[in-house]
PDB file of C-alpha atoms in Angstrom:
ATOM      1  CA  UNK A   1      19.928   6.101  -4.398  1.00  0.00           C
ATOM      2  CA  UNK A   2      18.264   2.493  -5.952  1.00  0.00           C
ATOM      3  CA  UNK A   3      17.081   3.626  -8.946  1.00  0.00           C
ATOM      4  CA  UNK A   4      13.671   2.234  -7.482  1.00  0.00           C
ATOM      5  CA  UNK A   5      10.598   5.100  -7.761  1.00  0.00           C
ATOM      6  CA  UNK A   6       7.370   5.819  -6.232  1.00  0.00           C
ATOM      7  CA  UNK A   7       4.106   7.642  -8.100  1.00  0.00           C
ATOM      8  CA  UNK A   8       3.505  11.028  -6.256  1.00  0.00           C
ATOM      9  CA  UNK A   9      -0.539   9.999  -6.479  1.00  0.00           C
ATOM     10  CA  UNK A  10       0.641   7.461  -3.329  1.00  0.00           C
ATOM     11  CA  UNK A  11       2.372  10.540  -1.799  1.00  0.00           C
ATOM     12  CA  UNK A  12      -0.668  12.785  -2.420  1.00  0.00           C
ATOM     13  CA  UNK A  13      -3.114  10.236  -1.400  1.00  0.00           C
ATOM     14  CA  UNK A  14      -1.367   8.815   1.685  1.00  0.00           C
ATOM     15  CA  UNK A  15       0.338  12.188   3.152  1.00  0.00           C
ATOM     16  CA  UNK A  16      -1.951  15.071   1.577  1.00  0.00           C
ATOM     17  CA  UNK A  17      -5.475  13.217   1.206  1.00  0.00           C
ATOM     18  CA  UNK A  18      -5.425  10.628   3.585  1.00  0.00           C
ATOM     19  CA  UNK A  19      -3.169  11.976   6.764  1.00  0.00           C
ATOM     20  CA  UNK A  20      -3.676  15.753   5.846  1.00  0.00           C
ATOM     21  CA  UNK A  21       0.192  16.117   6.982  1.00  0.00           C
ATOM     22  CA  UNK A  22       0.502  19.406   8.372  1.00  0.00           C
ATOM     23  CA  UNK A  23       2.827  21.202  11.080  1.00  0.00           C
ATOM     24  CA  UNK A  24       5.530  18.898  12.577  1.00  0.00           C
ATOM     25  CA  UNK A  25       4.845  15.850  10.367  1.00  0.00           C
ATOM     26  CA  UNK A  26       4.818  18.198   7.633  1.00  0.00           C
ATOM     27  CA  UNK A  27       8.395  19.507   8.470  1.00  0.00           C
ATOM     28  CA  UNK A  28       9.247  15.877   9.080  1.00  0.00           C
ATOM     29  CA  UNK A  29       8.097  14.694   5.764  1.00  0.00           C
ATOM     30  CA  UNK A  30      10.295  17.507   3.951  1.00  0.00           C
ATOM     31  CA  UNK A  31      13.459  16.955   5.716  1.00  0.00           C
ATOM     32  CA  UNK A  32      13.072  13.761   4.489  1.00  0.00           C
ATOM     33  CA  UNK A  33      12.529  14.676   0.462  1.00  0.00           C
ATOM     34  CA  UNK A  34       8.195  14.851   0.556  1.00  0.00           C
ATOM     35  CA  UNK A  35       6.837  18.917   0.551  1.00  0.00           C
ATOM     36  CA  UNK A  36       3.135  17.866   0.914  1.00  0.00           C
ATOM     37  CA  UNK A  37       3.096  21.826  -0.224  1.00  0.00           C
ATOM     38  CA  UNK A  38       4.393  21.072  -3.577  1.00  0.00           C
ATOM     39  CA  UNK A  39       4.073  17.302  -4.552  1.00  0.00           C
ATOM     40  CA  UNK A  40       6.116  16.123  -7.575  1.00  0.00           C
ATOM     41  CA  UNK A  41       4.756  13.130 -10.295  1.00  0.00           C
ATOM     42  CA  UNK A  42       7.297  10.619  -8.922  1.00  0.00           C
ATOM     43  CA  UNK A  43       9.711   9.957  -5.791  1.00  0.00           C
ATOM     44  CA  UNK A  44      13.150   7.704  -5.183  1.00  0.00           C
ATOM     45  CA  UNK A  45      11.700   4.543  -3.146  1.00  0.00           C
ATOM     46  CA  UNK A  46      14.619   5.788  -0.340  1.00  0.00           C
ATOM     47  CA  UNK A  47      12.216   8.934   0.089  1.00  0.00           C
ATOM     48  CA  UNK A  48       8.996   6.872   0.042  1.00  0.00           C
ATOM     49  CA  UNK A  49      10.238   4.429   2.640  1.00  0.00           C
ATOM     50  CA  UNK A  50      11.530   7.772   4.925  1.00  0.00           C
ATOM     51  CA  UNK A  51       7.963   9.221   4.622  1.00  0.00           C
ATOM     52  CA  UNK A  52       6.236   5.999   6.051  1.00  0.00           C
ATOM     53  CA  UNK A  53       9.011   5.710   9.190  1.00  0.00           C
ATOM     54  CA  UNK A  54       7.888   9.537   9.712  1.00  0.00           C
ATOM     55  CA  UNK A  55       4.276   8.619   9.250  1.00  0.00           C
ATOM     56  CA  UNK A  56       4.118   5.643  12.046  1.00  0.00           C
ATOM     57  CA  UNK A  57       5.880   8.146  14.558  1.00  0.00           C
ATOM     58  CA  UNK A  58       3.810  11.167  14.178  1.00  0.00           C
ATOM     59  CA  UNK A  59       0.644   9.187  13.352  1.00  0.00           C
ATOM     60  CA  UNK A  60       0.673   6.276  15.283  1.00  0.00           C
ATOM     61  CA  UNK A  61       3.239   5.894  17.538  1.00  0.00           C
ATOM     62  CA  UNK A  62       1.749   3.436  19.893  1.00  0.00           C
ATOM     63  CA  UNK A  63       1.229   0.815  17.988  1.00  0.00           C
ATOM     64  CA  UNK A  64       4.289  -1.579  16.997  1.00  0.00           C
ATOM     65  CA  UNK A  65       6.018  -1.216  13.643  1.00  0.00           C
ATOM     66  CA  UNK A  66       3.663  -4.169  11.601  1.00  0.00           C
ATOM     67  CA  UNK A  67       0.150  -2.590  12.986  1.00  0.00           C
ATOM     68  CA  UNK A  68       1.315   0.911  12.470  1.00  0.00           C
ATOM     69  CA  UNK A  69       2.184  -0.282   8.436  1.00  0.00           C
ATOM     70  CA  UNK A  70      -0.965  -2.220   8.374  1.00  0.00           C
ATOM     71  CA  UNK A  71      -2.882   0.975   9.071  1.00  0.00           C
ATOM     72  CA  UNK A  72      -0.504   3.304   6.575  1.00  0.00           C
ATOM     73  CA  UNK A  73      -1.986   0.521   4.012  1.00  0.00           C
ATOM     74  CA  UNK A  74      -5.257   0.758   4.691  1.00  0.00           C
ATOM     75  CA  UNK A  75      -5.185   5.051   4.931  1.00  0.00           C
ATOM     76  CA  UNK A  76      -2.982   4.714   1.207  1.00  0.00           C
ATOM     77  CA  UNK A  77      -6.069   2.857   0.056  1.00  0.00           C
ATOM     78  CA  UNK A  78      -8.443   5.357   1.415  1.00  0.00           C
ATOM     79  CA  UNK A  79      -6.450   8.258   0.361  1.00  0.00           C
ATOM     80  CA  UNK A  80      -4.956   7.082  -3.156  1.00  0.00           C
ATOM     81  CA  UNK A  81      -9.174   6.652  -4.269  1.00  0.00           C
ATOM     82  CA  UNK A  82     -10.019  10.404  -3.664  1.00  0.00           C
ATOM     83  CA  UNK A  83      -6.945  11.052  -5.892  1.00  0.00           C
ATOM     84  CA  UNK A  84      -7.860  11.765  -9.368  1.00  0.00           C
ATOM     85  CA  UNK A  85      -6.058   8.610 -10.884  1.00  0.00           C
ATOM     86  CA  UNK A  86      -8.006   6.658  -7.493  1.00  0.00           C
ATOM     87  CA  UNK A  87     -11.204   7.843  -8.860  1.00  0.00           C
ATOM     88  CA  UNK A  88     -11.188   6.033 -12.047  1.00  0.00           C
ATOM     89  CA  UNK A  89     -10.105   3.353  -9.971  1.00  0.00           C
ATOM     90  CA  UNK A  90     -12.403   3.389  -7.446  1.00  0.00           C
ATOM     91  CA  UNK A  91     -15.822   3.326  -9.564  1.00  0.00           C
ATOM     92  CA  UNK A  92     -14.908   0.127 -10.773  1.00  0.00           C
ATOM     93  CA  UNK A  93     -14.019  -1.619  -7.758  1.00  0.00           C
ATOM     94  CA  UNK A  94     -17.514  -2.650  -6.355  1.00  0.00           C
ATOM     95  CA  UNK A  95     -18.357  -3.958  -9.855  1.00  0.00           C
ATOM     96  CA  UNK A  96     -15.052  -5.572 -10.157  1.00  0.00           C
ATOM     97  CA  UNK A  97     -15.609  -8.091  -6.931  1.00  0.00           C
ATOM     98  CA  UNK A  98     -13.146  -9.558  -4.494  1.00  0.00           C
ATOM     99  CA  UNK A  99     -11.960 -12.587  -6.817  1.00  0.00           C
ATOM    100  CA  UNK A 100     -11.187 -10.219  -9.853  1.00  0.00           C
ATOM    101  CA  UNK A 101      -9.278  -7.673  -8.035  1.00  0.00           C
ATOM    102  CA  UNK A 102      -7.393 -10.316  -6.483  1.00  0.00           C
ATOM    103  CA  UNK A 103      -6.442 -11.558 -10.062  1.00  0.00           C
ATOM    104  CA  UNK A 104      -5.367  -7.721 -10.985  1.00  0.00           C
ATOM    105  CA  UNK A 105      -2.897  -8.126  -8.191  1.00  0.00           C
ATOM    106  CA  UNK A 106      -0.157  -9.352 -10.310  1.00  0.00           C
ATOM    107  CA  UNK A 107      -0.724  -6.233 -13.156  1.00  0.00           C
ATOM    108  CA  UNK A 108      -1.438  -3.764 -10.559  1.00  0.00           C
ATOM    109  CA  UNK A 109       2.391  -4.179  -9.003  1.00  0.00           C
ATOM    110  CA  UNK A 110       3.712  -4.125 -12.226  1.00  0.00           C
ATOM    111  CA  UNK A 111       3.124  -0.405 -12.439  1.00  0.00           C
ATOM    112  CA  UNK A 112       6.238  -0.403  -9.837  1.00  0.00           C
ATOM    113  CA  UNK A 113       9.626   0.497 -11.388  1.00  0.00           C
ATOM    114  CA  UNK A 114      11.083  -2.657  -9.644  1.00  0.00           C
ATOM    115  CA  UNK A 115      10.482  -5.999 -11.636  1.00  0.00           C
ATOM    116  CA  UNK A 116       9.144  -8.563  -8.807  1.00  0.00           C
ATOM    117  CA  UNK A 117       7.352 -11.717  -8.939  1.00  0.00           C
ATOM    118  CA  UNK A 118       3.910 -11.427  -7.497  1.00  0.00           C
ATOM    119  CA  UNK A 119       1.446 -14.746  -7.818  1.00  0.00           C
ATOM    120  CA  UNK A 120      -2.237 -15.400  -6.895  1.00  0.00           C
ATOM    121  CA  UNK A 121      -2.856 -18.706  -5.957  1.00  0.00           C
ATOM    122  CA  UNK A 122      -6.706 -19.643  -5.099  1.00  0.00           C
ATOM    123  CA  UNK A 123      -6.656 -22.132  -2.185  1.00  0.00           C
ATOM    124  CA  UNK A 124     -10.346 -22.924  -1.428  1.00  0.00           C
ATOM    125  CA  UNK A 125     -13.853 -20.487  -1.623  1.00  0.00           C
ATOM    126  CA  UNK A 126     -12.556 -17.004  -1.084  1.00  0.00           C
ATOM    127  CA  UNK A 127      -9.438 -18.269  -0.104  1.00  0.00           C
ATOM    128  CA  UNK A 128      -6.295 -17.025  -1.803  1.00  0.00           C
ATOM    129  CA  UNK A 129      -2.596 -16.934  -1.184  1.00  0.00           C
ATOM    130  CA  UNK A 130      -0.492 -13.781  -2.406  1.00  0.00           C
ATOM    131  CA  UNK A 131       2.906 -13.951  -2.354  1.00  0.00           C
ATOM    132  CA  UNK A 132       5.715 -11.029  -3.744  1.00  0.00           C
ATOM    133  CA  UNK A 133       8.749 -12.452  -4.214  1.00  0.00           C
ATOM    134  CA  UNK A 134      12.567 -10.382  -4.552  1.00  0.00           C
ATOM    135  CA  UNK A 135      11.102  -6.854  -3.518  1.00  0.00           C
ATOM    136  CA  UNK A 136      13.663  -5.290  -1.726  1.00  0.00           C
ATOM    137  CA  UNK A 137      11.907  -3.026   0.119  1.00  0.00           C
ATOM    138  CA  UNK A 138       8.645  -5.926   1.262  1.00  0.00           C
ATOM    139  CA  UNK A 139       6.130  -4.297   3.261  1.00  0.00           C
ATOM    140  CA  UNK A 140       4.203  -6.615   3.921  1.00  0.00           C
ATOM    141  CA  UNK A 141       1.763  -5.416   6.624  1.00  0.00           C
ATOM    142  CA  UNK A 142       1.786  -2.533   4.064  1.00  0.00           C
ATOM    143  CA  UNK A 143       0.669  -4.630   1.719  1.00  0.00           C
ATOM    144  CA  UNK A 144      -2.049  -6.527   4.138  1.00  0.00           C
ATOM    145  CA  UNK A 145      -3.689  -2.961   4.428  1.00  0.00           C
ATOM    146  CA  UNK A 146      -3.809  -1.597   1.286  1.00  0.00           C
ATOM    147  CA  UNK A 147      -5.453  -5.142  -0.074  1.00  0.00           C
ATOM    148  CA  UNK A 148      -7.725  -4.756   3.311  1.00  0.00           C
ATOM    149  CA  UNK A 149      -9.209  -2.217   2.450  1.00  0.00           C
ATOM    150  CA  UNK A 150      -9.274  -2.385  -1.265  1.00  0.00           C
ATOM    151  CA  UNK A 151     -11.058  -5.289  -0.711  1.00  0.00           C
ATOM    152  CA  UNK A 152     -13.398  -3.870   1.274  1.00  0.00           C
ATOM    153  CA  UNK A 153     -14.321  -2.081  -1.512  1.00  0.00           C
ATOM    154  CA  UNK A 154     -15.345  -4.257  -3.507  1.00  0.00           C
ATOM    155  CA  UNK A 155     -17.613  -5.205  -0.788  1.00  0.00           C
ATOM    156  CA  UNK A 156     -15.951  -8.106   1.007  1.00  0.00           C
ATOM    157  CA  UNK A 157     -15.350  -8.649   4.720  1.00  0.00           C
ATOM    158  CA  UNK A 158     -11.929  -9.522   3.863  1.00  0.00           C
ATOM    159  CA  UNK A 159      -8.844 -11.189   6.704  1.00  0.00           C
ATOM    160  CA  UNK A 160      -5.684 -10.675   4.811  1.00  0.00           C
ATOM    161  CA  UNK A 161      -2.739 -12.266   7.231  1.00  0.00           C
ATOM    162  CA  UNK A 162       0.622 -12.403   6.484  1.00  0.00           C
ATOM    163  CA  UNK A 163       2.014 -15.760   6.970  1.00  0.00           C
ATOM    164  CA  UNK A 164       6.045 -15.796   5.298  1.00  0.00           C
ATOM    165  CA  UNK A 165       8.356 -13.111   6.137  1.00  0.00           C
ATOM    166  CA  UNK A 166      11.577 -14.214   4.966  1.00  0.00           C
ATOM    167  CA  UNK A 167      13.615 -11.043   3.813  1.00  0.00           C
ATOM    168  CA  UNK A 168      12.185  -9.520   0.058  1.00  0.00           C
ATOM    169  CA  UNK A 169       9.883 -12.576   0.385  1.00  0.00           C
ATOM    170  CA  UNK A 170       6.588 -12.508   1.865  1.00  0.00           C
ATOM    171  CA  UNK A 171       3.010 -13.741   1.681  1.00  0.00           C
ATOM    172  CA  UNK A 172      -0.602 -13.175   2.439  1.00  0.00           C
ATOM    173  CA  UNK A 173      -3.228 -15.181   3.154  1.00  0.00           C
ATOM    174  CA  UNK A 174      -6.359 -13.996   1.858  1.00  0.00           C
ATOM    175  CA  UNK A 175      -9.919 -14.842   2.601  1.00  0.00           C
ATOM    176  CA  UNK A 176     -13.827 -13.822   3.159  1.00  0.00           C
TER     177      UNK A 176
END
């Protein structure tokens, strides 16, 4: 185990509230370390990674990995915003607006137990690059879907494109 951890609220949001895991899907999640009927406050990152793979196979088997992970990111946002913590966040998103949401992305990802670098660079009017560096569990498509859905809650109809994939480093081009 790496020592990295993922908040239980992400598991709750994605697997319980959004995807509503049951039957064989719930059994497969239990087999990898997450029991939807007995959620915990924190999980090893390895359980998160395995659970995402299970979700891909059970929920989006017709999609390639990148497309499935992008949709899982959208579903993570939708489900997380239904958790008690997410409801607090969701109240402010429409007032925050897309620029201020993007400006807060580095601090939002600082909640992770592993410190990787996240920077946001303005490239022009409603055009940004969000760069992640040194993320050993990089999931650019999951983050792209998460940002896409989060920006949608601010009222922006964003396009989020993965423009760099290089192991632990990735860039997202965001515009609306």
